mmCIF file of C-alpha atoms in Angstrom:
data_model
loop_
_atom_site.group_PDB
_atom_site.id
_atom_site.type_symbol
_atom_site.label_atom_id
_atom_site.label_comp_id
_atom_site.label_asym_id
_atom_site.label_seq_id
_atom_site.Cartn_x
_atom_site.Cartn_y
_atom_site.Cartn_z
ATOM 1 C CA UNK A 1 -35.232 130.570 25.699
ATOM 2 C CA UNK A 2 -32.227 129.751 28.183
ATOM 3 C CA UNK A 3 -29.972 129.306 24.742
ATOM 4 C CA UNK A 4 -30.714 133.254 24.052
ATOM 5 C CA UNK A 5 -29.433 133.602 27.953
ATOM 6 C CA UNK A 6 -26.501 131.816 27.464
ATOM 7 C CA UNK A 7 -24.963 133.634 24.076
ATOM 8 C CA UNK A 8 -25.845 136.875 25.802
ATOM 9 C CA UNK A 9 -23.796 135.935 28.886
ATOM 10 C CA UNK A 10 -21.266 134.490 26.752
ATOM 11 C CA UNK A 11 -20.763 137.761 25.320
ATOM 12 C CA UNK A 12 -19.452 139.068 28.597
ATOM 13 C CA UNK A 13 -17.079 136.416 29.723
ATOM 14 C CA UNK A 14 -13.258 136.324 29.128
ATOM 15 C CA UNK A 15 -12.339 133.150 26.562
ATOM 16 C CA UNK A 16 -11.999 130.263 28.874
ATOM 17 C CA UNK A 17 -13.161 126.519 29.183
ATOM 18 C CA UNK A 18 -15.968 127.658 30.717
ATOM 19 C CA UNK A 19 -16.665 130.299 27.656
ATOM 20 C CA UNK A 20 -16.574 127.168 25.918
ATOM 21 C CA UNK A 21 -19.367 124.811 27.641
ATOM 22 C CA UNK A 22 -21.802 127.618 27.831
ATOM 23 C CA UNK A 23 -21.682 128.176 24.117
ATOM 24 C CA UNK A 24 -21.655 124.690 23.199
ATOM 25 C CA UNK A 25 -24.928 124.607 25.336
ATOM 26 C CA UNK A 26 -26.170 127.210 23.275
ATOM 27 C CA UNK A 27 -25.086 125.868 19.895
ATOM 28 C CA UNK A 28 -27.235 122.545 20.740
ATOM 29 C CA UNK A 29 -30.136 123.899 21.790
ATOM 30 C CA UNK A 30 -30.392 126.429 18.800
ATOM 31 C CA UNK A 31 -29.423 123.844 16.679
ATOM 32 C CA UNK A 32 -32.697 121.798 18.358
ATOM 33 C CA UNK A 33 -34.962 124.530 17.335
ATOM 34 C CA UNK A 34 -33.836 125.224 14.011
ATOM 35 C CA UNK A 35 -32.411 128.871 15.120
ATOM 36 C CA UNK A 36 -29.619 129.141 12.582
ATOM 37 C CA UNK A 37 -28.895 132.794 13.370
ATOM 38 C CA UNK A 38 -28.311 132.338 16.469
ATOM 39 C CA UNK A 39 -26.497 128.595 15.984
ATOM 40 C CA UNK A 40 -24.390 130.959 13.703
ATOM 41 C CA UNK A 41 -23.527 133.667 16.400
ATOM 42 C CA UNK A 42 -22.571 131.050 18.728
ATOM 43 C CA UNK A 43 -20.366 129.454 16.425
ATOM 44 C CA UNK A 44 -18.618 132.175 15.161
ATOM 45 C CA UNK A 45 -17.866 133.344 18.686
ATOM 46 C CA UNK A 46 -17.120 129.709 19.873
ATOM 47 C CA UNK A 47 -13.966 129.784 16.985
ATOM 48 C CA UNK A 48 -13.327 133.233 18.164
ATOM 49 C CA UNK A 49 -12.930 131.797 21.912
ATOM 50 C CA UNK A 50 -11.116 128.720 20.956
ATOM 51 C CA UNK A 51 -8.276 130.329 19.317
ATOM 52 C CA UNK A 52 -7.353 132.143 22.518
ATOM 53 C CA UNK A 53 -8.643 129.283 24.918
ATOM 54 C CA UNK A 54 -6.859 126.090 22.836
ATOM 55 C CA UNK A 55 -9.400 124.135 22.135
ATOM 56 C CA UNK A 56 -8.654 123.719 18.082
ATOM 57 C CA UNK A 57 -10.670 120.494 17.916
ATOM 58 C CA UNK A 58 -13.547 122.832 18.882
ATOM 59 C CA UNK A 59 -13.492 125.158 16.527
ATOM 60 C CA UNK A 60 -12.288 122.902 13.519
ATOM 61 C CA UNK A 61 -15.900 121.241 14.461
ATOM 62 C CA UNK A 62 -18.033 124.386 14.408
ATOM 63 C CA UNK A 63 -16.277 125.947 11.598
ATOM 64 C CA UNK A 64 -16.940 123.424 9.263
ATOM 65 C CA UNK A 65 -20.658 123.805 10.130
ATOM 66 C CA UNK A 66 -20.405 126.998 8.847
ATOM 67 C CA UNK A 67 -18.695 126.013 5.737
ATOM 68 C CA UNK A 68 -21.744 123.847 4.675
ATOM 69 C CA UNK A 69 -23.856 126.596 5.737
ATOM 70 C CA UNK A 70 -22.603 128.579 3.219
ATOM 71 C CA UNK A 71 -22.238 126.135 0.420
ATOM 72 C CA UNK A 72 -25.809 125.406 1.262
ATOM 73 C CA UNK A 73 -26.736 129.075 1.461
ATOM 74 C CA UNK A 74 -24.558 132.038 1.250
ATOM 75 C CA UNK A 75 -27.273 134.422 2.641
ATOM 76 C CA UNK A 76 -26.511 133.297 5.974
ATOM 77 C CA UNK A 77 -22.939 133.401 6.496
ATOM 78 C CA UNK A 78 -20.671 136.650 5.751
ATOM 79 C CA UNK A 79 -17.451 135.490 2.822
ATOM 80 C CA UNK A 80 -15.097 137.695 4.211
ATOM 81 C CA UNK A 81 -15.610 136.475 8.132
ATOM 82 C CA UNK A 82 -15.634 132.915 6.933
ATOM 83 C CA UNK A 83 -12.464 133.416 4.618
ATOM 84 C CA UNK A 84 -10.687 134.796 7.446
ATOM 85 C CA UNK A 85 -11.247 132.178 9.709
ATOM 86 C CA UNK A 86 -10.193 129.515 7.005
ATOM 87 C CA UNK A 87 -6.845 130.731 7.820
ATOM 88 C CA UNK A 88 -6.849 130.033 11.431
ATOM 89 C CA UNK A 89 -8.421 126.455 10.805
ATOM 90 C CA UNK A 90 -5.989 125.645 8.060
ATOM 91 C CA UNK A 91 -2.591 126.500 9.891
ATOM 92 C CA UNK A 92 -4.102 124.597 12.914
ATOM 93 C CA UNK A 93 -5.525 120.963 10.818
ATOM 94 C CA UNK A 94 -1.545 119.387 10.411
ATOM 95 C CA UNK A 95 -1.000 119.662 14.082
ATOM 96 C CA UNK A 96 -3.905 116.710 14.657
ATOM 97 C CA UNK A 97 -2.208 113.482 14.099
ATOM 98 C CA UNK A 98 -4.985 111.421 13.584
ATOM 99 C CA UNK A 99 -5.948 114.115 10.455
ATOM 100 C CA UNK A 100 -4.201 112.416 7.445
ATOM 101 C CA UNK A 101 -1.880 114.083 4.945
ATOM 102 C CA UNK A 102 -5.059 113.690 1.788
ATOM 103 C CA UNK A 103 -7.237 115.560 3.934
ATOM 104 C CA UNK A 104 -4.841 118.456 4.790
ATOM 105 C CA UNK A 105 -4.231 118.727 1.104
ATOM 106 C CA UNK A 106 -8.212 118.655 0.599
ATOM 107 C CA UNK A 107 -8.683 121.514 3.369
ATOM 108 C CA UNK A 108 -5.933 123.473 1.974
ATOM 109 C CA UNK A 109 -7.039 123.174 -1.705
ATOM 110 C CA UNK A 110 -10.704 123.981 -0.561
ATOM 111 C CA UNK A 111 -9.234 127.041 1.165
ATOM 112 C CA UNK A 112 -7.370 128.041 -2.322
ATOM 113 C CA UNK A 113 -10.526 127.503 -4.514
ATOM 114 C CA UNK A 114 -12.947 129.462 -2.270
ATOM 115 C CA UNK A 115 -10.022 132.088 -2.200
ATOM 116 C CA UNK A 116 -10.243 132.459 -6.044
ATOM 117 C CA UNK A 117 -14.379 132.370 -6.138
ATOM 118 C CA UNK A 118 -14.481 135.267 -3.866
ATOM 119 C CA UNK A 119 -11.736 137.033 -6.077
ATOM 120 C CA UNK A 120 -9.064 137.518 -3.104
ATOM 121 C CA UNK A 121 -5.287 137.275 -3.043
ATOM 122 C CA UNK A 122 -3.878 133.869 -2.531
ATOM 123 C CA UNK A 123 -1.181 135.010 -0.165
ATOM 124 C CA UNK A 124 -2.824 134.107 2.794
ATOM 125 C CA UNK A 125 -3.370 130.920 1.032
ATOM 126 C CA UNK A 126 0.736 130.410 0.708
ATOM 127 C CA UNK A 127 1.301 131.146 4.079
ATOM 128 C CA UNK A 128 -0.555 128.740 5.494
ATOM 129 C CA UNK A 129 0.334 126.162 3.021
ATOM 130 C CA UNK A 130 4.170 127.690 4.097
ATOM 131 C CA UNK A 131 3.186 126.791 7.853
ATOM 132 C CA UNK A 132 1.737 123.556 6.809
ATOM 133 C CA UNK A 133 4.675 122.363 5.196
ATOM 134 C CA UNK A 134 7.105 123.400 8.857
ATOM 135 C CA UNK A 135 4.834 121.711 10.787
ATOM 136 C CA UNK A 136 5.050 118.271 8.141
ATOM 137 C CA UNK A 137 8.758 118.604 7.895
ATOM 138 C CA UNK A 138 8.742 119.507 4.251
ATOM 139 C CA UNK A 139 12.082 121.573 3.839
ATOM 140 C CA UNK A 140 11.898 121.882 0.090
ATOM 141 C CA UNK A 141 7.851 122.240 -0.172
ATOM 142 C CA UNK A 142 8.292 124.630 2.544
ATOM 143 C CA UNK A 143 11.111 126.877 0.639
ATOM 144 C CA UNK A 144 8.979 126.784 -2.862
ATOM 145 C CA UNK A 145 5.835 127.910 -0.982
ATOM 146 C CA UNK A 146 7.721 130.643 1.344
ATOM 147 C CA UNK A 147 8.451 132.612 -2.112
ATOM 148 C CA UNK A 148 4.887 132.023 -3.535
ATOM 149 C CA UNK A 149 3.841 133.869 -0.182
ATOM 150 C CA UNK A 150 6.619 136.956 -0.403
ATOM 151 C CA UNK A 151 5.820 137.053 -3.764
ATOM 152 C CA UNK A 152 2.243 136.937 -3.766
ATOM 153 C CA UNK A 153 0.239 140.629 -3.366
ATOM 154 C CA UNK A 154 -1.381 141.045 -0.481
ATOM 155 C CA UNK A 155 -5.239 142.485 0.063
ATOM 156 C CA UNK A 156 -7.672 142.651 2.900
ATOM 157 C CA UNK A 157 -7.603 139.098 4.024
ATOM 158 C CA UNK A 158 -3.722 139.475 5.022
ATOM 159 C CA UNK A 159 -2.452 139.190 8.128
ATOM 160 C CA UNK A 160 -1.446 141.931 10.207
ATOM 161 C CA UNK A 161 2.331 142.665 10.232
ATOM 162 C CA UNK A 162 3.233 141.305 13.210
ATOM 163 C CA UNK A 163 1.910 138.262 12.570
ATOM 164 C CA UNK A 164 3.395 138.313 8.895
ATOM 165 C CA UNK A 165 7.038 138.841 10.917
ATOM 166 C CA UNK A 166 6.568 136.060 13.208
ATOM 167 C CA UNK A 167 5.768 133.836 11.146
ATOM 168 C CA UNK A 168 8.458 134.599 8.394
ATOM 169 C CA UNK A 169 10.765 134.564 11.602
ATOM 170 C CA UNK A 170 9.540 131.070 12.090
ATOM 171 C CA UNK A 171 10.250 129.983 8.508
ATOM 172 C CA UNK A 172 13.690 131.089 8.552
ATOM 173 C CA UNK A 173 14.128 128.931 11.979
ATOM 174 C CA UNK A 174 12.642 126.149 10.576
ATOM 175 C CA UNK A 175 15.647 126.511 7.539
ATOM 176 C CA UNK A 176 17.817 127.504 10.605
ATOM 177 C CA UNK A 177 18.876 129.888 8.446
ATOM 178 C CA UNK A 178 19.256 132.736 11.760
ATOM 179 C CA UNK A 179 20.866 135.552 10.581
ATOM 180 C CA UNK A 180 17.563 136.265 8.499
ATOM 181 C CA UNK A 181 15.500 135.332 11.401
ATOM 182 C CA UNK A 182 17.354 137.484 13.712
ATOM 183 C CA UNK A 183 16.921 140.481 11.040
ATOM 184 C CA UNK A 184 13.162 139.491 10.721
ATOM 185 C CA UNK A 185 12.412 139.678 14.272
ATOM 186 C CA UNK A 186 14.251 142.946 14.530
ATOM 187 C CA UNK A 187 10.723 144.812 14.521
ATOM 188 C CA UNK A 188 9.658 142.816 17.425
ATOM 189 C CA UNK A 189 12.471 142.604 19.271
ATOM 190 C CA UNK A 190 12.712 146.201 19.696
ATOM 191 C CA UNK A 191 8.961 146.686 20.614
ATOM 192 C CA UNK A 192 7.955 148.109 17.296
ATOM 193 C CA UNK A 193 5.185 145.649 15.650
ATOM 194 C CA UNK A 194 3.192 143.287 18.147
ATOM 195 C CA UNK A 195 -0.466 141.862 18.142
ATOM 196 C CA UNK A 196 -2.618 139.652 20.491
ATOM 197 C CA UNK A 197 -0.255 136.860 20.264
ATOM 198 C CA UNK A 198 2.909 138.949 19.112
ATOM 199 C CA UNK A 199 5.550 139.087 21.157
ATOM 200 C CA UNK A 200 4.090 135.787 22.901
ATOM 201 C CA UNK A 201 4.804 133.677 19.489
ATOM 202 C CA UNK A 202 8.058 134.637 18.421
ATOM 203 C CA UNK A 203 10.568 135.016 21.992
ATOM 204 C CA UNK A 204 10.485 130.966 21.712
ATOM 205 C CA UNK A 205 12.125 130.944 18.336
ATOM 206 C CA UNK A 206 14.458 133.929 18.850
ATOM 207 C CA UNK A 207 15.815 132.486 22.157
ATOM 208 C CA UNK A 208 17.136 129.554 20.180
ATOM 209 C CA UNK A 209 18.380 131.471 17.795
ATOM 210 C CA UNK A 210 20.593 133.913 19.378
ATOM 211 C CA UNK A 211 21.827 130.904 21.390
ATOM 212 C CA UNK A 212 22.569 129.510 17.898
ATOM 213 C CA UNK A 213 24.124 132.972 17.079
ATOM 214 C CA UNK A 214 26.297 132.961 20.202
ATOM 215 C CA UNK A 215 24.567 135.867 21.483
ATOM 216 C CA UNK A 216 24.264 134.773 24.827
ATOM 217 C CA UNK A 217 22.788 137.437 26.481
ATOM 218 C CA UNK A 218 19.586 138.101 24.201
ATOM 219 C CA UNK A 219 18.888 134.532 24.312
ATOM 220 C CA UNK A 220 18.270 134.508 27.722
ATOM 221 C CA UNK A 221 16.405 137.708 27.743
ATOM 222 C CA UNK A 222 14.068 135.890 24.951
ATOM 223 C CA UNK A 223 13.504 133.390 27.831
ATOM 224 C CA UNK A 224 13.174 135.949 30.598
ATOM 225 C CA UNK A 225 10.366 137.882 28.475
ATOM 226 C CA UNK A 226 8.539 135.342 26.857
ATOM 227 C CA UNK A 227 7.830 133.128 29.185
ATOM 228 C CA UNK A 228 5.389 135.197 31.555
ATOM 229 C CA UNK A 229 3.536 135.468 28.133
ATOM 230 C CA UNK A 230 2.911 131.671 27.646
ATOM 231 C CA UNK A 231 3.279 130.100 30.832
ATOM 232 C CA UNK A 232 -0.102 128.345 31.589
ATOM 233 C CA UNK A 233 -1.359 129.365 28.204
ATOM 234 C CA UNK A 234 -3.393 126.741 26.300
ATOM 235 C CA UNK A 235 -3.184 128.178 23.072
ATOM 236 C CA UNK A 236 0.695 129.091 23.279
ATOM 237 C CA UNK A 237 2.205 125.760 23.728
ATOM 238 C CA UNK A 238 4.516 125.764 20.875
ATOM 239 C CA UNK A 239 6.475 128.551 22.233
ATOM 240 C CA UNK A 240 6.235 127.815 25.541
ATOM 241 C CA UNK A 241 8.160 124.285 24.082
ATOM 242 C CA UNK A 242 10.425 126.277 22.261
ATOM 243 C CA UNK A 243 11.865 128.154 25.509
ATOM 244 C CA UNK A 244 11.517 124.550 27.806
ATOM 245 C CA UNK A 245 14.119 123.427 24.839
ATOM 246 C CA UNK A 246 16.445 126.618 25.619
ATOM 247 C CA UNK A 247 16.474 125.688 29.150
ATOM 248 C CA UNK A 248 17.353 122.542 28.420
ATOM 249 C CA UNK A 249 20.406 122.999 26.054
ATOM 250 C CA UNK A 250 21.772 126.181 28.558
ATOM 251 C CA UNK A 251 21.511 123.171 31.289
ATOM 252 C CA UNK A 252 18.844 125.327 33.621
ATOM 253 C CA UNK A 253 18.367 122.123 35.265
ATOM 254 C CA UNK A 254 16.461 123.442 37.956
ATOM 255 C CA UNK A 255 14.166 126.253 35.762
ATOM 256 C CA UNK A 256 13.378 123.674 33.283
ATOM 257 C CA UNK A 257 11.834 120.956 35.412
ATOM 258 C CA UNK A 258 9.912 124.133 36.916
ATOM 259 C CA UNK A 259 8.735 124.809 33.296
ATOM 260 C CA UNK A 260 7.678 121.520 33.168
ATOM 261 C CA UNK A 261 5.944 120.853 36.189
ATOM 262 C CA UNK A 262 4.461 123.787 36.251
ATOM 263 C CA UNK A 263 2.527 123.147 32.420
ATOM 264 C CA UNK A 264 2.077 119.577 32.264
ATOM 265 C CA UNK A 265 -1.411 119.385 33.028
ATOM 266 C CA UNK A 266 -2.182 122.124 30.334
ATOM 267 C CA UNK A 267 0.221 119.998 27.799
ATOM 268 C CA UNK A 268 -1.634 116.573 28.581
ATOM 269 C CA UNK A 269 -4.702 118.250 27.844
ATOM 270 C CA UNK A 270 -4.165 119.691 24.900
ATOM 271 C CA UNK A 271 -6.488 118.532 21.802
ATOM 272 C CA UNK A 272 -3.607 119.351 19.313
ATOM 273 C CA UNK A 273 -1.270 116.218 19.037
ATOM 274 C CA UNK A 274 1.628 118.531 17.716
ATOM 275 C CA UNK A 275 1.874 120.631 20.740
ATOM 276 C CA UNK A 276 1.734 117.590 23.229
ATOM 277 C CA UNK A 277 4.669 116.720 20.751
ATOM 278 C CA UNK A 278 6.640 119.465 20.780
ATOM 279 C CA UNK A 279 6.664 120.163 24.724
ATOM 280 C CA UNK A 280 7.454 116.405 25.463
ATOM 281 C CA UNK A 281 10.439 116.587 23.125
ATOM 282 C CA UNK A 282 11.929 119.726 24.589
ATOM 283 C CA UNK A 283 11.111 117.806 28.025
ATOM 284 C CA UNK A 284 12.900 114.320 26.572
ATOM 285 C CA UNK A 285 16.239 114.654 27.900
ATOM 286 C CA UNK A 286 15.107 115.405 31.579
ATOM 287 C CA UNK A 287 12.254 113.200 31.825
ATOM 288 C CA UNK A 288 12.904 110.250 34.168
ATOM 289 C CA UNK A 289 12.305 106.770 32.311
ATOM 290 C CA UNK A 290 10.997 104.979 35.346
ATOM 291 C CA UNK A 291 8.666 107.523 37.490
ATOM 292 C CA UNK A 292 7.888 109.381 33.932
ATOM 293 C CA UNK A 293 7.588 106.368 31.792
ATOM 294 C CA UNK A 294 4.126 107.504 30.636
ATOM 295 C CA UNK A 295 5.461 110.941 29.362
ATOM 296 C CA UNK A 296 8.447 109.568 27.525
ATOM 297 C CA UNK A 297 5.721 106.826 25.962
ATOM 298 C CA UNK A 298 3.823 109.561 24.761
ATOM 299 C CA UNK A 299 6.545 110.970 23.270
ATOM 300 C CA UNK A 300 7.534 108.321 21.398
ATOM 301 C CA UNK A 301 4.301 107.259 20.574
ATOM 302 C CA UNK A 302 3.433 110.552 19.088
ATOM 303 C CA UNK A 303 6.970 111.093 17.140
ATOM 304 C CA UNK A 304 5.821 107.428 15.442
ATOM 305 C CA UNK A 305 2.483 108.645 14.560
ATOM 306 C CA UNK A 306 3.619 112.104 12.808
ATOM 307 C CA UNK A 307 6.247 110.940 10.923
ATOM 308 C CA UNK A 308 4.104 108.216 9.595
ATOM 309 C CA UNK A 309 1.328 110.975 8.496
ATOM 310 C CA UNK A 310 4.430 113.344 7.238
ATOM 311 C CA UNK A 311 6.007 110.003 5.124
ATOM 312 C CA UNK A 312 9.109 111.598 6.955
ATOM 313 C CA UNK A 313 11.392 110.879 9.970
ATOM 314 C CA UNK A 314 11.469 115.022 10.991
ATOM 315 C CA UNK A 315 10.047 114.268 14.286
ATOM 316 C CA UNK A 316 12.264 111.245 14.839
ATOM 317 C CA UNK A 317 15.795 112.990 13.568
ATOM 318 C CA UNK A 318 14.447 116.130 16.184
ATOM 319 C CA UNK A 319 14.180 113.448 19.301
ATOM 320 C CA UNK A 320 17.486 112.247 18.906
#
């Protein structure tokens, strides 16, 4: 059967678009003839390749296939693999504007309850209720859940601790509280924790806060670092936003329209409505309102539509 062809192939490839087609082939046609092992395979290696190849739509698709699966029938689908990749899911759900803020709080509360059947630590459960709340604009929910998370023992089903760094770095930028995040990031900074996406997350948020912190010189070596990491990348668009917006407020004119011009296509074809969001603001000032009228529409457009989700103006306070 070509479908048996195609996950083995798949197996080989680096995680790409093309990664992508070939195992969406493969889901269909297993799917056709009632092969749920290998529909399974091909799923769990489709969200594998769509967290590195941004395609979140993707894999929010094929992982809740395998969350009926299980529901169904346990047999087939492993707790602990499926548990992990709630968390991956659930951070990315609030950056789709068209999801609405009753389901996020149904995928999150799902997440917590399945959490507590399997008898594991709800930390990773805070976390990404912490993220959540950033990415809504919740300030206070945000602060109440970020202590629930430090406080919270950790198990198995943590995250590793670079990832726990970043992301407490990005916490205590969202508070713009900097000090902390500089003494967060230390680890990082100097080399001494990293991951798959670790540096590549955190130089973004760390360049704009040493240039908050006056300290010039690591700001721009933030930039000068980070940026090889996420230029072109799919799946790093946030950061790759948050060092267009350091350009942009050092006035590196030149550089930023670069930075620009050089991911726009990638940013336009993005299936996460947040990170469209977030490079198009950092891009805001410089855009030209006649020859890039449809880029500063789609910015505006897109500020409208998240804070009406959020029931905030966060995205509209950050434009101006």
């Amino acid at each position: 059967m070509d479908y048996l062809n195609d996950i083995e192939e798949a197996w080989g490839m680096d995680d790409n678009a093309e990664k992508v087609k070939i195992l969406e082939r493969a889901i269909a046609s297993a799917d056709m003839y009632n092969d749920v092992e290998n529909g399974i395979e091909a799923r769990d290696m489709l969200i594998d390749t769509c967290l590195t190849a941004g395609f979140p739509k993707k894999q929010l698709q094929a992982f809740s296939w395998l969350v009926k699966k299980w529901e169904d029938d346990a047999a087939y689908i492993d707790a602990y693999d499926l548990l992990w990749k709630y968390k991956w899911i659930s951070e990315h759900v609030p950056t789709f504007d068209e999801v609405s803020k009753a389901q996020i709080d149904g995928l999150l509360n799902d997440m917590k309850v399945k959490f507590e059947q399997q008898n594991y630590s709800l930390r990773p459960y805070y976390k990404v209720c912490t993220l959540a709340a950033i990415r809504m604009g919740e300030k206070d929910k945000a602060e109440e859940l970020f202590e629930k998370w430090n406080n919270t023992k950790a198990d198995y089903l943590n995250d590793c601790p670079a990832c726990e760094t970043n992301d407490k770095v990005h916490y205590y930028c969202f508070i713009k509280d900097f000090e902390k995040a500089k003494k967060a990031a230390a680890p990082i900074i100097k080399g001494k924790q990293s991951c798959a996406e670790v540096p590549h997350l955190t130089y973004g948020n760390m360049a704009l806060a040493y240039l908050e912190l006056g300290d010039e010189k690591m700001a721009q070596e933030c930039f000068d670092k980070g940026y090889p990491l996420v230029e072109k990348e799919s799946s790093l668009i946030p950061p790759l936003s948050h060092l267009l917006k350091y350009l942009v407020l050092t006035n590196q004119t030149e550089k930023a329209r670069e930075v620009i011009d050089t991911n726009k296509e990638i940013v336009l074809k993005s299936e996460s409505g947040l990170d469209r969001l977030l490079f198009l603001q950092a891009a805001y000032p410089l855009l030209d309102r006649e020859t890039e009228a449809d880029l500063v529409e789609i910015a505006e457009t897109l500020t409208t539509k998240f804070d009406a989700r959020n029931e905030n103006s966060y995205y509209q306070d950050r434009l101006k």
